[in-house]
Amino acid sequence: MNASPFTNPSTGAHVRSVRSDLPGDLMEVSMGPHHPSTHGVFRMIVTLDGETIVRLKPVFGYLHRNHEKLAENTSYLGSMPYTDRLDYLNSMTNNWAYARAVEQLAGIAVPERAEYVRVILAELTRLLNHTCLAGFLMQDCGCSGTPLMYAFREREKILDLFESLSGSRMMCNYQRFGGCRVDPSADWLARARQLVEEYGPFLDEFEALLTGNEILLARTQGVGRLSAALAINAGVTGPMLRATGVNHDLRKVDGYGVYPRFQFRIPLGEHGDVYDRYMIRILEMRESLAILRQAFAGLPAGPIMNPAAKLRGFRPKVGEAYGRIEGPKGEIGFHLVSDGGPNPWRYHVRAPSFINLTILEDLCLGHTVADAVIILGSIDIVLGEVDR
Amino acid sequence: MSDPTPTNPGITETERDELRRHGILLTGLEELYNWGRSHSVWPLNFGLACCAIEMIAASMAKFDIARFGSEVFRPSPRQADLLIVSGTVTKKMAPQVVRLWNQMPEPKYCIAMGACAISGGPFKQGYNVLKGIDRFIPVDIYIPGCPPRPEALLHGLVQLQEKIRNQAIAGPDAPRHLQAEGDCNCPIPECGAHDIEPAQNGALWPKPPELVRPTKS
C-alpha cells in the first residue's frame, strides 16, 4: 500500500493503491459536471492507476428538478407536460407510459385508432433516439462531426412530423388519458409513410460508414462487457439488457397496446459489450421500420379519443397502478397512488436511464478513461431522467 | 480619461455609402474591432438540460450556426466568449455555472436560453431549482421558449452580435472589463443549511423595495 500525496489529514480522506505490486500513486480525477462527454451534468469521480480505472464514483443530482414532488401537487393532466421533460429526447414514449398508468388507475379504455397512432409515434421516437445515440456514441469515440450531423439530419425530419402533429418539436405533450389529442391527417400519414420508406436507405448509408469501420471495432469490441447475471440483478432493461443476450422486451412480454398484432423480431446480443449495444440499436431500428409499415397498413378508422374519458374534474378512485412500456432506453414506468383526490398521492417514475446507470462502475473497472466515456455513451442516459 | 473617438466624424451615412460604392471603405477602429468580434463569438460547450439538445441541433446541418461564426464550441471556459445557459440551473449546479463564468476571459457574454434559465420556468416551484441565472451572473440576451427553437437561438445570437457591434471600446460607456475599477468576477454561492448562500448576487439582483402595507386606522 502506497501513501498518496492527495491525502487530506483534516478529513482523513485518502486514496491508496489497491495493488501493492504496482508502484506509484493513484490519482483521483473529477469528470464533470461540466464535461463535454458526460451527456449533460453528470459527474464521475474516477480513481486512476496510471490510466486504468480502479474506482468510479458517480455523482448525481445536478439536474434534480423535483419532478415527482411537483407532480404530486398538480392535477393528473397537469403532469403530462412534465413527463416530456423527463427524457427530453423521447417525449412521446414518456407521455404514453404516463397515460397508460393513469388509464390503468382509472380504468379508461383506449380506442383502437389511438393505440395504432401511439405505436406509430413510439416507434418513430425509437428511431429518433437510437439514431441520435449512434451519433453521440461516435462523437464519444472521437469522431466529431459527421455521424452526429447525419443523425441530426434524420432527427429533424422526425421532429418536423412531431411538430406538425403536436405543435412542438421536442415537448410534444400529445397523449391524453383515453386517447390522443388530435387525429393525424391523411397528409400527415402520407408524410410519415414517406419518411419510413426513406429511413431504410439512410440506415444502409449509416451502417456502411460505421458498422464495419475498423476504428469503431477496435474501440468498442470487448469494452464495457456486461454479464447477463449482473444485468438481471441490477434491473437493467432495454437494449442494454438485450445486448447481453437476455430476451426481454415488454412489447413481447406484456404485449401492451396493439403490439401482439405485429410481426417483429427482438435482436439479441452475445457479448454485452459496447459494440453489441450499438448493433442492437441499429437492428432495433430495422424492426421498428417493419412495425411502422404494418401499423400504417392496419391503421383503422374511428375515434382518436375515448368520448367517455373525462379531462376536467378528473378524480380517479382510491387505488394504485403501475403502467409501463418499452421505451427506447428501457422499461419506463409510472407508479401512481391515488387517494381519490385531483392529484396523485404518490407519483414515482421508474427511470430506465437511472437504473441502467447503476452498473457503470462494474463496466468501467479495468478500462481507461477514454473507454469510460464510450461506455457511458453506450448506456444511453439522459440526465433529465436520471436526476428527475 | 477623455474619449479618443470624435463624436462627429464629419461625414454622413449617405456620403459613406456613396464612397463604399466606389470601393472606398471608411471606418473607425471601434467599428472594425467590433465587426470582427461580433462574427467570431465562440460559445462554451456546456449543456444543462433539454435546451442543450436544441443548442446541438442549432449547430448541426439544418440550422448551421456556423453561418454566424459561432460553430466553434469550446470545451474549456478559458477559450470561450459566450456562455449559453441552456437549461434548468439547480441549486446544486449554480456554483459550478458561476465558477465557469468566472473562468471565462473578458470580453464575455451570457445568453439565458429557455424559460428555466430565465426564471425557473415550469420547475420554478421546485425546492431545488434556481429562479433564474440572472440572480448570479449578468445576462445579455434572454431567449424565451420551452425549449426555444434553434431559430430562436440563432435570433438571440444575432441580437448579441448587434449588441457587440454597438459597444464602445473606450470612454464612460465602455463595458465593465474596460473600466479601470470594473470587477469581472461574480461571487460563487455555496450550499448552506437550507438554501444556497447568498441566495443572489446583490450587485445584480438588488433587494426589492420594502413592501409598505397601508395600516388600518
XYZ file of C-alpha atoms in Angstrom:
605
model
C 0.000 0.000 0.000
C 1.423 3.311 -1.013
C 0.633 6.612 0.635
C -0.866 9.225 -1.625
C 0.066 12.875 -1.946
C -3.648 13.533 -2.133
C -4.286 12.549 1.453
C -6.289 15.109 3.314
C -5.316 14.922 7.007
C -8.251 17.020 8.196
C -10.949 14.770 6.777
C -8.960 11.564 6.690
C -9.975 11.017 3.083
C -7.254 9.497 1.005
C -6.654 7.359 -1.988
C -4.348 4.383 -1.832
C -3.106 1.974 -4.379
C -5.096 -1.227 -4.229
C -2.397 -3.249 -5.924
C 0.698 -3.456 -3.777
C 2.736 -4.967 -6.595
C 2.267 -1.833 -8.634
C 4.396 1.090 -7.560
C 3.160 4.616 -7.870
C 0.216 6.525 -6.578
C -3.337 6.582 -7.631
C -4.887 9.737 -8.903
C -8.380 10.983 -8.474
C -9.941 12.796 -11.410
C -13.270 14.539 -11.289
C -15.025 14.347 -14.645
C -17.957 16.678 -14.828
C -20.440 18.142 -14.136
C -19.180 20.312 -16.956
C -17.534 17.838 -19.247
C -18.380 17.540 -22.926
C -18.641 13.762 -22.822
C -20.898 13.259 -19.815
C -24.133 13.846 -21.755
C -25.231 16.662 -19.514
C -24.405 17.450 -15.946
C -23.291 14.049 -14.694
C -20.147 13.771 -12.631
C -17.792 10.821 -12.265
C -15.057 10.767 -9.673
C -12.581 8.374 -11.218
C -9.641 6.893 -9.355
C -6.862 6.091 -11.759
C -3.883 3.804 -11.544
C -1.840 5.132 -14.407
C -4.608 5.335 -16.937
C -6.612 2.376 -15.655
C -9.757 2.967 -13.665
C -9.701 1.283 -10.270
C -12.687 3.028 -8.782
C -15.504 5.122 -10.147
C -17.964 7.058 -8.064
C -20.915 8.610 -9.878
C -22.370 11.845 -8.520
C -25.951 12.607 -9.454
C -28.393 15.344 -8.726
C -27.110 18.268 -10.738
C -30.362 18.278 -12.664
C -32.746 17.263 -9.883
C -35.831 19.242 -10.832
C -38.279 17.875 -8.258
C -40.365 16.174 -10.928
C -42.112 13.771 -8.553
C -42.864 16.348 -5.887
C -44.245 18.790 -8.449
C -46.442 16.047 -9.919
C -47.892 15.274 -6.500
C -49.022 18.880 -6.292
C -50.529 19.176 -9.784
C -53.538 17.550 -11.359
C -53.084 14.286 -13.241
C -53.291 16.023 -16.593
C -51.023 18.820 -15.389
C -48.152 16.349 -15.044
C -48.297 15.365 -18.693
C -46.095 18.280 -19.890
C -43.606 17.490 -17.130
C -43.200 13.934 -18.410
C -41.991 15.448 -21.711
C -39.077 16.924 -19.856
C -38.005 13.676 -18.168
C -36.253 12.077 -21.086
C -36.318 15.017 -23.400
C -35.330 13.076 -26.483
C -38.325 10.757 -26.212
C -41.282 12.785 -25.057
C -43.816 10.632 -26.920
C -42.936 7.421 -25.097
C -42.861 9.188 -21.728
C -46.338 10.518 -22.449
C -47.539 7.077 -23.365
C -46.158 5.411 -20.238
C -47.788 8.040 -18.038
C -51.073 7.853 -19.935
C -51.043 4.068 -19.527
C -50.524 4.355 -15.777
C -53.455 6.745 -15.406
C -55.615 4.672 -17.731
C -54.951 1.620 -15.567
C -55.642 3.602 -12.421
C -58.952 4.965 -13.641
C -59.929 2.086 -15.923
C -60.167 4.112 -19.132
C -60.387 2.236 -22.418
C -58.411 3.464 -25.407
C -59.857 3.383 -28.946
C -58.131 1.171 -31.451
C -57.063 4.013 -33.728
C -55.373 5.781 -30.825
C -53.470 2.604 -29.962
C -52.198 2.399 -33.534
C -51.200 6.068 -33.530
C -49.382 5.548 -30.237
C -47.433 2.633 -31.706
C -46.521 4.734 -34.756
C -45.291 7.608 -32.586
C -43.433 5.339 -30.176
C -41.580 3.615 -32.989
C -40.730 6.944 -34.611
C -39.367 8.012 -31.222
C -37.312 4.841 -31.048
C -35.827 5.614 -34.451
C -35.030 9.128 -33.291
C -33.432 8.037 -30.028
C -31.336 5.234 -31.455
C -30.119 7.363 -34.373
C -29.073 10.147 -32.012
C -27.446 7.628 -29.702
C -25.327 6.203 -32.511
C -24.283 9.732 -33.432
C -23.379 10.660 -29.872
C -21.521 7.377 -29.388
C -19.348 8.135 -32.392
C -18.796 11.622 -31.005
C -17.578 10.000 -27.777
C -15.242 7.767 -29.786
C -13.612 10.922 -31.065
C -15.263 11.109 -34.463
C -16.501 14.626 -34.022
C -18.996 15.832 -36.513
C -20.023 13.625 -39.394
C -22.076 10.800 -37.776
C -23.797 13.238 -35.434
C -24.555 15.532 -38.361
C -26.146 12.624 -40.234
C -28.100 11.582 -37.143
C -29.430 15.056 -36.506
C -30.396 15.463 -40.142
C -32.712 12.463 -39.765
C -33.847 13.629 -36.339
C -35.037 16.902 -37.825
C -37.232 15.008 -40.292
C -38.932 13.116 -37.465
C -39.230 16.275 -35.388
C -40.942 18.011 -38.304
C -43.559 15.260 -38.213
C -43.973 15.619 -34.461
C -44.256 19.347 -34.771
C -46.966 19.279 -37.395
C -48.917 16.797 -35.291
C -48.498 18.186 -31.786
C -47.337 21.768 -32.301
C -43.989 21.308 -30.613
C -40.725 19.851 -31.797
C -39.434 18.251 -28.649
C -42.024 18.640 -25.907
C -44.973 17.064 -27.650
C -47.499 16.730 -24.779
C -49.600 14.707 -27.185
C -51.070 11.718 -25.347
C -54.170 12.044 -23.250
C -55.893 9.672 -20.843
C -58.078 7.629 -23.169
C -56.501 8.528 -26.489
C -54.504 11.179 -28.259
C -55.008 14.891 -28.518
C -55.520 15.292 -32.262
C -56.171 12.917 -35.099
C -53.320 12.661 -37.620
C -54.481 13.784 -41.049
C -54.168 11.729 -44.214
C -51.470 14.130 -45.345
C -49.502 13.601 -42.148
C -49.752 9.840 -42.513
C -48.547 10.065 -46.100
C -45.527 12.077 -44.983
C -44.776 9.653 -42.176
C -45.020 6.729 -44.584
C -42.631 8.534 -46.930
C -40.162 9.027 -44.058
C -40.295 5.342 -43.162
C -39.579 4.401 -46.753
C -36.580 6.715 -46.829
C -35.233 5.615 -43.476
C -34.061 2.204 -44.624
C -31.659 3.636 -47.240
C -30.391 6.101 -44.619
C -29.648 3.244 -42.241
C -27.799 1.419 -45.011
C -25.683 4.515 -45.583
C -25.103 4.992 -41.860
C -24.095 1.370 -41.423
C -21.804 1.470 -44.439
C -19.974 4.289 -42.702
C -19.877 2.816 -39.232
C -20.669 -0.834 -38.630
C -17.606 -2.353 -40.249
C -15.364 0.588 -39.501
C -12.040 -0.614 -38.160
C -11.633 2.172 -35.640
C -15.127 1.610 -34.287
C -14.461 -2.125 -33.949
C -11.147 -1.508 -32.200
C -12.643 0.978 -29.779
C -15.854 -0.847 -28.896
C -15.400 -4.611 -29.148
C -14.726 -6.199 -25.782
C -15.098 -2.871 -23.982
C -17.505 -2.496 -21.078
C -18.636 -6.098 -21.063
C -21.815 -6.680 -19.062
C -22.797 -10.171 -17.967
C -26.385 -11.325 -18.217
C -26.474 -12.196 -14.500
C -25.357 -8.745 -13.400
C -27.737 -7.083 -15.832
C -30.686 -9.029 -14.431
C -29.666 -8.468 -10.809
C -29.239 -4.751 -11.334
C -32.598 -4.398 -13.063
C -31.095 -3.264 -16.327
C -33.644 -3.116 -19.136
C -33.896 -2.164 -22.761
C -31.160 -2.520 -25.370
C -28.572 -2.727 -22.565
C -30.166 -5.945 -21.312
C -30.802 -7.436 -24.722
C -27.171 -6.842 -25.713
C -26.243 -9.375 -23.024
C -28.451 -11.973 -24.696
C -31.480 -11.856 -22.379
C -34.671 -11.973 -24.391
C -36.800 -9.460 -22.533
C -38.803 -6.871 -24.379
C -42.024 -5.553 -22.871
C -43.532 -5.270 -26.324
C -43.455 -9.091 -26.368
C -43.600 -9.835 -22.621
C -46.527 -7.561 -21.754
C -47.898 -7.301 -25.266
C -49.416 -3.955 -24.409
C -51.362 -1.838 -26.879
C -51.655 -3.471 -30.266
C -48.108 -4.839 -30.386
C -49.229 -8.525 -30.445
C -50.745 -7.870 -33.882
C -47.391 -7.036 -35.447
C -44.682 -9.354 -36.714
C -41.280 -8.302 -35.462
C -38.153 -9.847 -34.012
C -36.154 -8.973 -30.920
C -32.451 -8.587 -31.743
C -30.194 -10.137 -29.108
C -26.516 -9.604 -28.428
C -23.877 -12.113 -27.447
C -21.053 -10.373 -25.650
C -22.759 -7.475 -23.916
C -20.014 -5.072 -24.906
C -20.286 -1.572 -26.336
C -20.298 -2.862 -29.907
C -23.238 -5.174 -29.178
C -25.139 -2.293 -27.638
C -24.536 -0.221 -30.743
C -25.503 -3.086 -33.040
C -28.678 -3.938 -31.086
C -29.890 -0.402 -31.617
C -29.223 -0.459 -35.327
C -31.099 -3.765 -35.624
C -33.956 -2.492 -33.468
C -34.372 0.425 -35.823
C -34.840 -2.018 -38.696
C -37.510 -3.853 -36.691
C -39.152 -0.516 -35.864
C -39.427 0.190 -39.569
C -41.160 -3.173 -40.031
C -43.602 -2.348 -37.196
C -44.273 1.076 -38.673
C -45.093 -0.368 -42.090
C -47.546 -2.825 -40.536
C -49.085 -0.101 -38.388
C -49.664 2.172 -41.381
C -51.229 -0.702 -43.280
C -53.534 -1.689 -40.418
C -54.494 1.747 -39.122
C -58.273 1.604 -38.603
C -60.725 4.465 -38.864
C -62.612 5.612 -35.811
C -62.349 7.998 -32.902
C -58.916 9.011 -31.608
C -60.213 9.756 -28.131
C -62.482 7.785 -25.841
C -65.599 10.010 -25.647
C -66.266 8.798 -22.100
C -62.846 9.955 -20.882
C -63.093 12.942 -18.619
C -60.460 15.654 -18.720
C -61.840 18.287 -16.370
C -62.502 17.422 -12.765
C -60.637 14.132 -13.195
C -60.530 12.234 -9.886
C -59.663 8.531 -10.104
C -60.902 6.262 -7.348
C -58.677 5.194 -4.472
C -56.068 2.692 -5.573
C -52.718 2.294 -7.182
C -51.421 1.407 -10.610
C -48.144 0.800 -12.363
C -48.058 1.465 -16.072
C -45.001 0.559 -18.063
C -43.933 0.414 -21.669
C -40.772 -0.468 -23.511
C -39.210 2.914 -24.087
C -36.183 3.352 -26.319
C -33.925 3.317 -23.250
C -35.655 0.506 -21.404
C -38.672 -0.056 -19.216
C -40.173 3.301 -18.403
C -42.911 3.057 -15.789
C -45.019 5.285 -13.626
C -46.313 4.179 -10.251
C -49.312 6.181 -9.120
C -51.149 6.019 -5.808
C -54.483 7.779 -5.682
C -56.347 8.841 -2.568
C -59.340 9.911 -4.613
C -58.188 13.489 -4.911
C -57.431 15.544 -8.017
C -53.671 14.960 -7.699
C -51.761 11.730 -7.172
C -50.912 10.981 -3.554
C -47.683 9.344 -4.655
C -46.087 9.565 -8.050
C -42.979 7.611 -8.844
C -41.040 7.269 -12.077
C -39.117 4.128 -12.873
C -36.490 5.789 -14.999
C -34.543 3.388 -17.242
C -31.601 5.772 -17.633
C -31.086 5.912 -13.893
C -31.321 2.183 -13.271
C -29.131 1.327 -16.267
C -26.531 3.752 -14.958
C -26.121 1.991 -11.608
C -23.762 -0.615 -13.109
C -21.434 1.996 -14.555
C -18.594 1.228 -12.144
C -18.723 -2.501 -12.878
C -18.432 -1.808 -16.587
C -15.597 0.697 -16.305
C -13.225 -1.053 -13.900
C -10.002 -2.017 -15.621
C -10.626 0.199 -18.625
C -9.109 3.547 -19.485
C -10.752 6.939 -19.113
C -11.301 7.142 -22.869
C -13.212 3.849 -22.657
C -15.285 5.082 -19.714
C -16.538 7.843 -21.985
C -17.804 5.454 -24.650
C -19.196 3.057 -22.025
C -21.211 5.923 -20.591
C -22.270 6.853 -24.114
C -23.415 3.310 -24.848
C -25.566 3.156 -21.699
C -27.664 5.897 -23.255
C -28.571 8.213 -20.426
C -30.469 11.442 -20.374
C -29.813 13.424 -17.246
C -33.341 14.783 -17.102
C -34.468 11.242 -16.416
C -31.557 10.187 -14.210
C -31.930 13.042 -11.747
C -35.601 13.841 -12.431
C -9.972 59.689 -19.418
C -11.215 61.614 -22.416
C -12.966 59.915 -25.293
C -10.457 59.426 -28.151
C -13.138 58.797 -30.763
C -14.593 62.020 -32.156
C -18.327 62.323 -31.664
C -18.819 63.775 -35.135
C -16.672 62.119 -37.797
C -17.641 64.900 -40.186
C -19.192 62.615 -42.760
C -22.761 61.469 -43.116
C -24.031 57.934 -43.663
C -25.107 58.773 -47.216
C -21.675 60.061 -48.076
C -20.108 56.964 -46.603
C -22.359 54.709 -48.640
C -21.518 56.718 -51.734
C -17.805 56.189 -51.077
C -18.367 52.491 -50.434
C -19.959 52.164 -53.862
C -16.712 53.458 -55.298
C -14.698 50.904 -53.405
C -13.529 53.197 -50.611
C -14.219 51.876 -47.146
C -14.209 54.457 -44.400
C -14.361 53.073 -40.898
C -13.231 53.659 -37.372
C -11.174 51.395 -35.173
C -14.107 50.739 -32.860
C -16.347 49.713 -35.724
C -13.749 47.449 -37.279
C -12.842 45.859 -33.974
C -16.445 45.190 -33.033
C -17.258 43.895 -36.505
C -14.526 41.317 -36.153
C -15.510 40.370 -32.633
C -19.192 40.057 -33.361
C -18.645 37.442 -36.060
C -16.438 35.128 -34.046
C -18.354 34.547 -30.850
C -17.194 31.185 -29.554
C -19.695 29.545 -27.224
C -18.777 27.290 -24.334
C -19.579 23.632 -24.966
C -21.862 23.402 -21.997
C -25.301 21.844 -21.880
C -27.550 21.714 -18.877
C -30.866 20.159 -19.843
C -33.425 19.946 -22.643
C -32.361 23.240 -24.264
C -28.889 21.789 -24.789
C -30.336 19.377 -27.356
C -31.759 22.322 -29.281
C -28.411 24.050 -28.930
C -26.765 21.000 -30.519
C -29.467 20.978 -33.181
C -28.643 24.621 -33.941
C -25.036 23.653 -34.558
C -25.990 20.783 -36.862
C -26.627 20.709 -40.588
C -30.157 22.064 -40.806
C -29.692 25.242 -38.780
C -25.926 25.559 -39.050
C -24.797 28.108 -36.517
C -21.526 28.266 -38.493
C -23.228 30.760 -40.795
C -22.980 33.227 -37.929
C -19.419 32.450 -36.921
C -20.244 30.582 -33.736
C -19.717 26.954 -34.633
C -16.546 26.677 -32.566
C -17.909 25.214 -29.339
C -15.024 25.253 -26.905
C -14.881 22.649 -24.146
C -12.752 24.900 -21.966
C -14.124 28.126 -20.496
C -10.699 29.698 -20.994
C -11.256 29.711 -24.737
C -14.905 30.726 -24.819
C -16.584 34.098 -25.283
C -20.177 33.133 -24.759
C -21.904 31.158 -22.029
C -25.224 29.737 -23.220
C -27.091 28.725 -20.074
C -29.153 26.063 -21.811
C -31.492 24.579 -19.282
C -32.576 24.354 -15.699
C -29.990 25.558 -13.208
C -30.436 23.683 -9.956
C -29.100 24.845 -6.630
C -26.512 22.078 -6.784
C -25.352 23.230 -10.204
C -25.450 27.012 -9.645
C -21.969 27.263 -8.030
C -20.475 25.398 -10.984
C -22.171 27.692 -13.511
C -20.899 30.807 -11.717
C -17.428 29.292 -11.493
C -17.423 28.611 -15.233
C -18.485 32.201 -15.823
C -15.622 33.458 -13.672
C -13.169 31.259 -15.536
C -14.095 32.756 -18.891
C -11.856 35.610 -20.022
C -13.318 39.006 -20.839
C -14.936 40.162 -23.023
C -17.605 37.562 -22.325
C -21.322 37.358 -22.831
C -24.157 35.288 -21.468
C -27.321 34.036 -23.137
C -30.088 32.683 -20.912
C -31.723 30.099 -23.154
C -35.185 28.909 -22.271
C -37.715 29.507 -19.564
C -35.747 27.663 -16.863
C -32.582 29.716 -17.278
C -34.610 32.910 -17.316
C -36.882 32.333 -14.359
C -37.019 28.683 -13.341
C -39.699 28.029 -15.928
C -42.088 25.148 -15.330
C -39.905 23.941 -12.458
C -39.959 27.244 -10.622
C -41.971 25.796 -7.742
C -39.346 23.134 -7.117
C -37.257 23.277 -3.978
C -34.033 22.640 -5.851
C -34.433 24.960 -8.819
C -32.849 28.357 -9.204
C -35.340 31.027 -10.205
C -33.230 32.458 -12.989
C -29.496 32.542 -13.609
C -29.557 36.370 -13.763
C -29.557 36.379 -9.975
C -25.904 35.350 -10.094
C -24.343 36.347 -13.389
C -25.123 39.231 -15.762
C -27.236 38.049 -18.690
C -27.035 39.827 -22.045
C -29.738 38.091 -24.055
C -32.858 36.235 -22.890
C -34.405 33.678 -25.250
C -37.891 32.604 -24.151
C -39.323 29.203 -25.002
C -39.514 25.739 -23.520
C -37.283 24.844 -25.243
C -36.656 27.673 -27.726
C -36.408 26.516 -31.301
C -32.935 26.548 -32.889
C -34.092 29.518 -34.956
C -34.762 31.366 -31.708
C -31.214 30.658 -30.555
C -29.895 31.968 -33.850
C -32.037 35.070 -33.436
C -30.637 35.532 -29.940
C -27.131 35.197 -31.321
C -27.831 37.842 -33.974
C -29.167 40.141 -31.271
C -25.975 39.562 -29.296
C -23.887 40.413 -32.348
C -25.882 43.620 -32.676
C -25.109 44.390 -29.050
C -21.394 43.710 -29.536
C -21.283 45.939 -32.618
C -22.630 48.853 -30.615
C -20.215 48.542 -27.702
C -17.804 51.395 -27.062
C -14.163 50.458 -26.654
C -13.278 53.451 -24.527
C -14.916 56.140 -22.514
C -17.563 56.024 -19.849
C -19.858 53.756 -21.911
C -17.242 51.038 -22.286
C -18.143 47.597 -20.927
C -17.136 46.534 -17.446
C -13.841 44.841 -18.320
C -12.504 48.054 -19.892
C -13.346 50.158 -16.869
C -10.442 50.718 -14.521
C -12.327 49.648 -11.431
C -14.567 47.119 -13.172
C -14.804 43.780 -11.374
C -15.477 40.909 -13.721
C -15.905 38.138 -11.166
C -19.161 37.133 -9.570
C -19.228 35.700 -6.049
C -19.683 31.921 -6.116
C -22.610 30.752 -3.961
C -22.237 27.812 -1.611
C -24.635 25.213 -0.337
C -25.894 26.453 3.021
C -28.045 24.766 5.636
C -31.332 25.401 3.830
C -30.553 27.193 0.606
C -27.598 28.371 -1.415
C -25.877 31.292 0.223
C -26.010 34.026 -0.786
C -29.362 33.500 -2.474
C -28.483 36.123 -5.091
C -25.669 38.369 -6.193
C -26.546 41.650 -4.501
C -24.935 43.774 -7.212
C -27.023 42.202 -9.967
C -30.201 41.426 -8.124
C -30.870 44.216 -5.689
C -33.267 43.631 -2.867
C -36.756 44.698 -3.865
C -38.069 47.771 -2.076
C -39.669 47.158 1.268
C -43.367 46.493 0.895
C -45.334 49.103 2.771
C -48.817 47.950 3.609
C -51.416 50.530 4.493
C -52.107 50.311 8.213
C -55.630 50.045 9.434
C -56.502 53.065 11.500
